[in-house]
mmCIF file with all atom_site columns, C-alpha atoms in Angstrom:
data_model
loop_
_atom_site.group_PDB
_atom_site.id
_atom_site.type_symbol
_atom_site.label_atom_id
_atom_site.label_alt_id
_atom_site.label_comp_id
_atom_site.label_asym_id
_atom_site.label_entity_id
_atom_site.label_seq_id
_atom_site.pdbx_PDB_ins_code
_atom_site.Cartn_x
_atom_site.Cartn_y
_atom_site.Cartn_z
_atom_site.occupancy
_atom_site.B_iso_or_equiv
_atom_site.pdbx_formal_charge
_atom_site.auth_seq_id
_atom_site.auth_comp_id
_atom_site.auth_asym_id
_atom_site.auth_atom_id
_atom_site.pdbx_PDB_model_num
ATOM 1   C CA . MET A 1 1   ? 0.000   0.000  0.000   1.00 49.00 ? 1   MET A CA 1
ATOM 2   C CA . ASP A 1 2   ? 2.856   2.395  0.781   1.00 70.00 ? 2   ASP A CA 1
ATOM 3   C CA . THR A 1 3   ? 4.040   2.225  -2.856  1.00 72.00 ? 3   THR A CA 1
ATOM 4   C CA . GLN A 1 4   ? 0.635   3.291  -4.142  1.00 72.00 ? 4   GLN A CA 1
ATOM 5   C CA . PHE A 1 5   ? 0.490   6.198  -1.693  1.00 73.00 ? 5   PHE A CA 1
ATOM 6   C CA . LYS A 1 6   ? 3.905   7.384  -2.880  1.00 76.00 ? 6   LYS A CA 1
ATOM 7   C CA . LYS A 1 7   ? 2.964   7.207  -6.544  1.00 74.00 ? 7   LYS A CA 1
ATOM 8   C CA . GLY A 1 8   ? -0.123  9.280  -5.875  1.00 77.00 ? 8   GLY A CA 1
ATOM 9   C CA . VAL A 1 9   ? 1.638   12.059 -4.012  1.00 90.00 ? 9   VAL A CA 1
ATOM 10  C CA . LEU A 1 10  ? 5.068   12.130 -5.655  1.00 94.00 ? 10  LEU A CA 1
ATOM 11  C CA . GLU A 1 11  ? 3.991   14.515 -8.424  1.00 95.00 ? 11  GLU A CA 1
ATOM 12  C CA . LEU A 1 12  ? 2.823   17.020 -5.812  1.00 96.00 ? 12  LEU A CA 1
ATOM 13  C CA . CYS A 1 13  ? 6.071   16.631 -3.866  1.00 96.00 ? 13  CYS A CA 1
ATOM 14  C CA . VAL A 1 14  ? 8.236   17.240 -6.941  1.00 97.00 ? 14  VAL A CA 1
ATOM 15  C CA . LEU A 1 15  ? 6.245   20.273 -8.075  1.00 97.00 ? 15  LEU A CA 1
ATOM 16  C CA . SER A 1 16  ? 6.223   21.739 -4.549  1.00 97.00 ? 16  SER A CA 1
ATOM 17  C CA . ILE A 1 17  ? 9.978   21.329 -4.170  1.00 98.00 ? 17  ILE A CA 1
ATOM 18  C CA . LEU A 1 18  ? 10.655  22.872 -7.577  1.00 98.00 ? 18  LEU A CA 1
ATOM 19  C CA . LYS A 1 19  ? 8.499   25.829 -6.589  1.00 96.00 ? 19  LYS A CA 1
ATOM 20  C CA . THR A 1 20  ? 11.293  26.917 -4.236  1.00 95.00 ? 20  THR A CA 1
ATOM 21  C CA . ARG A 1 21  ? 14.199  26.644 -6.721  1.00 97.00 ? 21  ARG A CA 1
ATOM 22  C CA . ASP A 1 22  ? 15.581  24.604 -9.629  1.00 97.00 ? 22  ASP A CA 1
ATOM 23  C CA . TYR A 1 23  ? 17.005  21.144 -8.876  1.00 97.00 ? 23  TYR A CA 1
ATOM 24  C CA . TYR A 1 24  ? 18.799  18.457 -10.828 1.00 95.00 ? 24  TYR A CA 1
ATOM 25  C CA . GLY A 1 25  ? 17.376  14.932 -10.745 1.00 93.00 ? 25  GLY A CA 1
ATOM 26  C CA . TYR A 1 26  ? 19.639  13.268 -8.197  1.00 92.00 ? 26  TYR A CA 1
ATOM 27  C CA . GLU A 1 27  ? 19.316  16.284 -5.919  1.00 94.00 ? 27  GLU A CA 1
ATOM 28  C CA . LEU A 1 28  ? 15.515  15.867 -6.008  1.00 95.00 ? 28  LEU A CA 1
ATOM 29  C CA . VAL A 1 29  ? 15.870  12.197 -5.129  1.00 94.00 ? 29  VAL A CA 1
ATOM 30  C CA . GLN A 1 30  ? 18.056  13.080 -2.145  1.00 95.00 ? 30  GLN A CA 1
ATOM 31  C CA . LYS A 1 31  ? 15.658  15.774 -0.912  1.00 96.00 ? 31  LYS A CA 1
ATOM 32  C CA . ILE A 1 32  ? 12.564  13.591 -1.181  1.00 95.00 ? 32  ILE A CA 1
ATOM 33  C CA . SER A 1 33  ? 14.369  10.561 0.275   1.00 93.00 ? 33  SER A CA 1
ATOM 34  C CA . LYS A 1 34  ? 14.902  12.459 3.529   1.00 94.00 ? 34  LYS A CA 1
ATOM 35  C CA . THR A 1 35  ? 11.158  12.110 4.114   1.00 92.00 ? 35  THR A CA 1
ATOM 36  C CA . ILE A 1 36  ? 9.847   9.416  1.762   1.00 89.00 ? 36  ILE A CA 1
ATOM 37  C CA . SER A 1 37  ? 11.803  6.353  0.667   1.00 87.00 ? 37  SER A CA 1
ATOM 38  C CA . ILE A 1 38  ? 12.158  6.492  -3.145  1.00 87.00 ? 38  ILE A CA 1
ATOM 39  C CA . SER A 1 39  ? 14.671  5.404  -5.751  1.00 82.00 ? 39  SER A CA 1
ATOM 40  C CA . GLU A 1 40  ? 16.146  7.216  -8.743  1.00 82.00 ? 40  GLU A CA 1
ATOM 41  C CA . GLY A 1 41  ? 14.203  4.843  -10.969 1.00 87.00 ? 41  GLY A CA 1
ATOM 42  C CA . THR A 1 42  ? 10.990  6.315  -9.617  1.00 87.00 ? 42  THR A CA 1
ATOM 43  C CA . ILE A 1 43  ? 11.774  9.991  -10.108 1.00 92.00 ? 43  ILE A CA 1
ATOM 44  C CA . TYR A 1 44  ? 13.209  10.149 -13.631 1.00 93.00 ? 44  TYR A CA 1
ATOM 45  C CA . PRO A 1 45  ? 10.155  8.757  -15.470 1.00 93.00 ? 45  PRO A CA 1
ATOM 46  C CA . LEU A 1 46  ? 8.012   11.214 -13.498 1.00 94.00 ? 46  LEU A CA 1
ATOM 47  C CA . LEU A 1 47  ? 10.305  14.129 -14.431 1.00 96.00 ? 47  LEU A CA 1
ATOM 48  C CA . ARG A 1 48  ? 10.131  13.146 -18.116 1.00 96.00 ? 48  ARG A CA 1
ATOM 49  C CA . ARG A 1 49  ? 6.336   12.970 -17.972 1.00 96.00 ? 49  ARG A CA 1
ATOM 50  C CA . LEU A 1 50  ? 6.038   16.326 -16.204 1.00 97.00 ? 50  LEU A CA 1
ATOM 51  C CA . GLN A 1 51  ? 8.333   17.892 -18.791 1.00 98.00 ? 51  GLN A CA 1
ATOM 52  C CA . LYS A 1 52  ? 6.373   16.342 -21.674 1.00 98.00 ? 52  LYS A CA 1
ATOM 53  C CA . GLU A 1 53  ? 3.135   17.703 -20.187 1.00 97.00 ? 53  GLU A CA 1
ATOM 54  C CA . GLY A 1 54  ? 4.611   21.210 -20.011 1.00 98.00 ? 54  GLY A CA 1
ATOM 55  C CA . TYR A 1 55  ? 4.882   21.474 -16.221 1.00 98.00 ? 55  TYR A CA 1
ATOM 56  C CA . LEU A 1 56  ? 8.689   21.535 -16.250 1.00 98.00 ? 56  LEU A CA 1
ATOM 57  C CA . LYS A 1 57  ? 11.432  22.799 -18.509 1.00 98.00 ? 57  LYS A CA 1
ATOM 58  C CA . THR A 1 58  ? 15.090  21.836 -18.370 1.00 97.00 ? 58  THR A CA 1
ATOM 59  C CA . TYR A 1 59  ? 18.465  23.434 -18.876 1.00 96.00 ? 59  TYR A CA 1
ATOM 60  C CA . PHE A 1 60  ? 22.053  22.367 -18.338 1.00 95.00 ? 60  PHE A CA 1
ATOM 61  C CA . GLY A 1 61  ? 24.054  24.020 -15.578 1.00 92.00 ? 61  GLY A CA 1
ATOM 62  C CA . GLU A 1 62  ? 27.743  23.847 -14.769 1.00 87.00 ? 62  GLU A CA 1
ATOM 63  C CA . SER A 1 63  ? 28.905  21.601 -11.958 1.00 83.00 ? 63  SER A CA 1
ATOM 64  C CA . LYS A 1 64  ? 32.018  22.043 -9.844  1.00 83.00 ? 64  LYS A CA 1
ATOM 65  C CA . GLU A 1 65  ? 32.083  18.269 -9.318  1.00 82.00 ? 65  GLU A CA 1
ATOM 66  C CA . GLY A 1 66  ? 31.997  16.992 -12.905 1.00 83.00 ? 66  GLY A CA 1
ATOM 67  C CA . PRO A 1 67  ? 29.977  17.332 -16.101 1.00 88.00 ? 67  PRO A CA 1
ATOM 68  C CA . SER A 1 68  ? 27.063  19.714 -16.556 1.00 92.00 ? 68  SER A CA 1
ATOM 69  C CA . ARG A 1 69  ? 23.833  18.760 -14.842 1.00 94.00 ? 69  ARG A CA 1
ATOM 70  C CA . LYS A 1 70  ? 20.311  18.808 -16.184 1.00 96.00 ? 70  LYS A CA 1
ATOM 71  C CA . TYR A 1 71  ? 18.220  21.125 -14.021 1.00 97.00 ? 71  TYR A CA 1
ATOM 72  C CA . TYR A 1 72  ? 14.448  21.082 -13.804 1.00 98.00 ? 72  TYR A CA 1
ATOM 73  C CA . GLN A 1 73  ? 12.485  24.307 -13.551 1.00 98.00 ? 73  GLN A CA 1
ATOM 74  C CA . LEU A 1 74  ? 8.785   24.802 -12.908 1.00 98.00 ? 74  LEU A CA 1
ATOM 75  C CA . THR A 1 75  ? 6.861   26.486 -15.725 1.00 98.00 ? 75  THR A CA 1
ATOM 76  C CA . LYS A 1 76  ? 3.855   28.749 -15.256 1.00 98.00 ? 76  LYS A CA 1
ATOM 77  C CA . LYS A 1 77  ? 1.675   25.752 -16.113 1.00 98.00 ? 77  LYS A CA 1
ATOM 78  C CA . GLY A 1 78  ? 3.596   23.722 -13.511 1.00 98.00 ? 78  GLY A CA 1
ATOM 79  C CA . LYS A 1 79  ? 2.947   26.347 -10.831 1.00 97.00 ? 79  LYS A CA 1
ATOM 80  C CA . GLU A 1 80  ? -0.758  26.207 -11.614 1.00 98.00 ? 80  GLU A CA 1
ATOM 81  C CA . ARG A 1 81  ? -0.690  22.394 -11.477 1.00 97.00 ? 81  ARG A CA 1
ATOM 82  C CA . GLU A 1 82  ? 1.090   22.487 -8.103  1.00 97.00 ? 82  GLU A CA 1
ATOM 83  C CA . LYS A 1 83  ? -1.623  24.764 -6.666  1.00 97.00 ? 83  LYS A CA 1
ATOM 84  C CA . GLU A 1 84  ? -4.338  22.508 -8.060  1.00 95.00 ? 84  GLU A CA 1
ATOM 85  C CA . LEU A 1 85  ? -2.769  19.333 -6.661  1.00 94.00 ? 85  LEU A CA 1
ATOM 86  C CA . LYS A 1 86  ? -2.129  20.956 -3.288  1.00 95.00 ? 86  LYS A CA 1
ATOM 87  C CA . THR A 1 87  ? -5.791  21.981 -3.014  1.00 95.00 ? 87  THR A CA 1
ATOM 88  C CA . GLU A 1 88  ? -6.909  18.477 -3.975  1.00 93.00 ? 88  GLU A CA 1
ATOM 89  C CA . TRP A 1 89  ? -4.460  16.909 -1.510  1.00 92.00 ? 89  TRP A CA 1
ATOM 90  C CA . LYS A 1 90  ? -5.620  19.097 1.390   1.00 93.00 ? 90  LYS A CA 1
ATOM 91  C CA . SER A 1 91  ? -9.253  18.251 0.706   1.00 93.00 ? 91  SER A CA 1
ATOM 92  C CA . PHE A 1 92  ? -8.497  14.540 0.340   1.00 90.00 ? 92  PHE A CA 1
ATOM 93  C CA . SER A 1 93  ? -6.380  14.360 3.490   1.00 90.00 ? 93  SER A CA 1
ATOM 94  C CA . GLU A 1 94  ? -8.995  16.208 5.564   1.00 92.00 ? 94  GLU A CA 1
ATOM 95  C CA . LYS A 1 95  ? -11.727 13.836 4.391   1.00 92.00 ? 95  LYS A CA 1
ATOM 96  C CA . THR A 1 96  ? -9.473  10.857 5.095   1.00 91.00 ? 96  THR A CA 1
ATOM 97  C CA . LYS A 1 97  ? -8.664  12.119 8.602   1.00 91.00 ? 97  LYS A CA 1
ATOM 98  C CA . GLU A 1 98  ? -12.372 12.373 9.296   1.00 91.00 ? 98  GLU A CA 1
ATOM 99  C CA . LEU A 1 99  ? -12.985 8.811  8.149   1.00 92.00 ? 99  LEU A CA 1
ATOM 100 C CA . ILE A 1 100 ? -10.158 7.196  10.076  1.00 92.00 ? 100 ILE A CA 1
ATOM 101 C CA . LYS A 1 101 ? -10.343 9.111  13.340  1.00 86.00 ? 101 LYS A CA 1
ATOM 102 C CA . ASP A 1 102 ? -10.801 7.020  16.465  1.00 73.00 ? 102 ASP A CA 1
#
């Protein structure tokens, strides 16, 4: 069940994190992994889908530790999607809390 929960909320997590600043893929994995256990194999297909749908754009940035990195940046459409998902999540979680309270 935990895997299904993660899949459902991971898009919101990624968009919310990218709202604060641009990140490269592995950096996103590290940030999310501090709270939710995920693998790189989970995040990259999601990033590709979000980019294809117009929620993210990418650019290459210099790295002091090696080759250039691909950074992900939220688009205007992505910011709108993040707001929409956050509203839906808050409503869903409140309804769920009500149903499962003791």
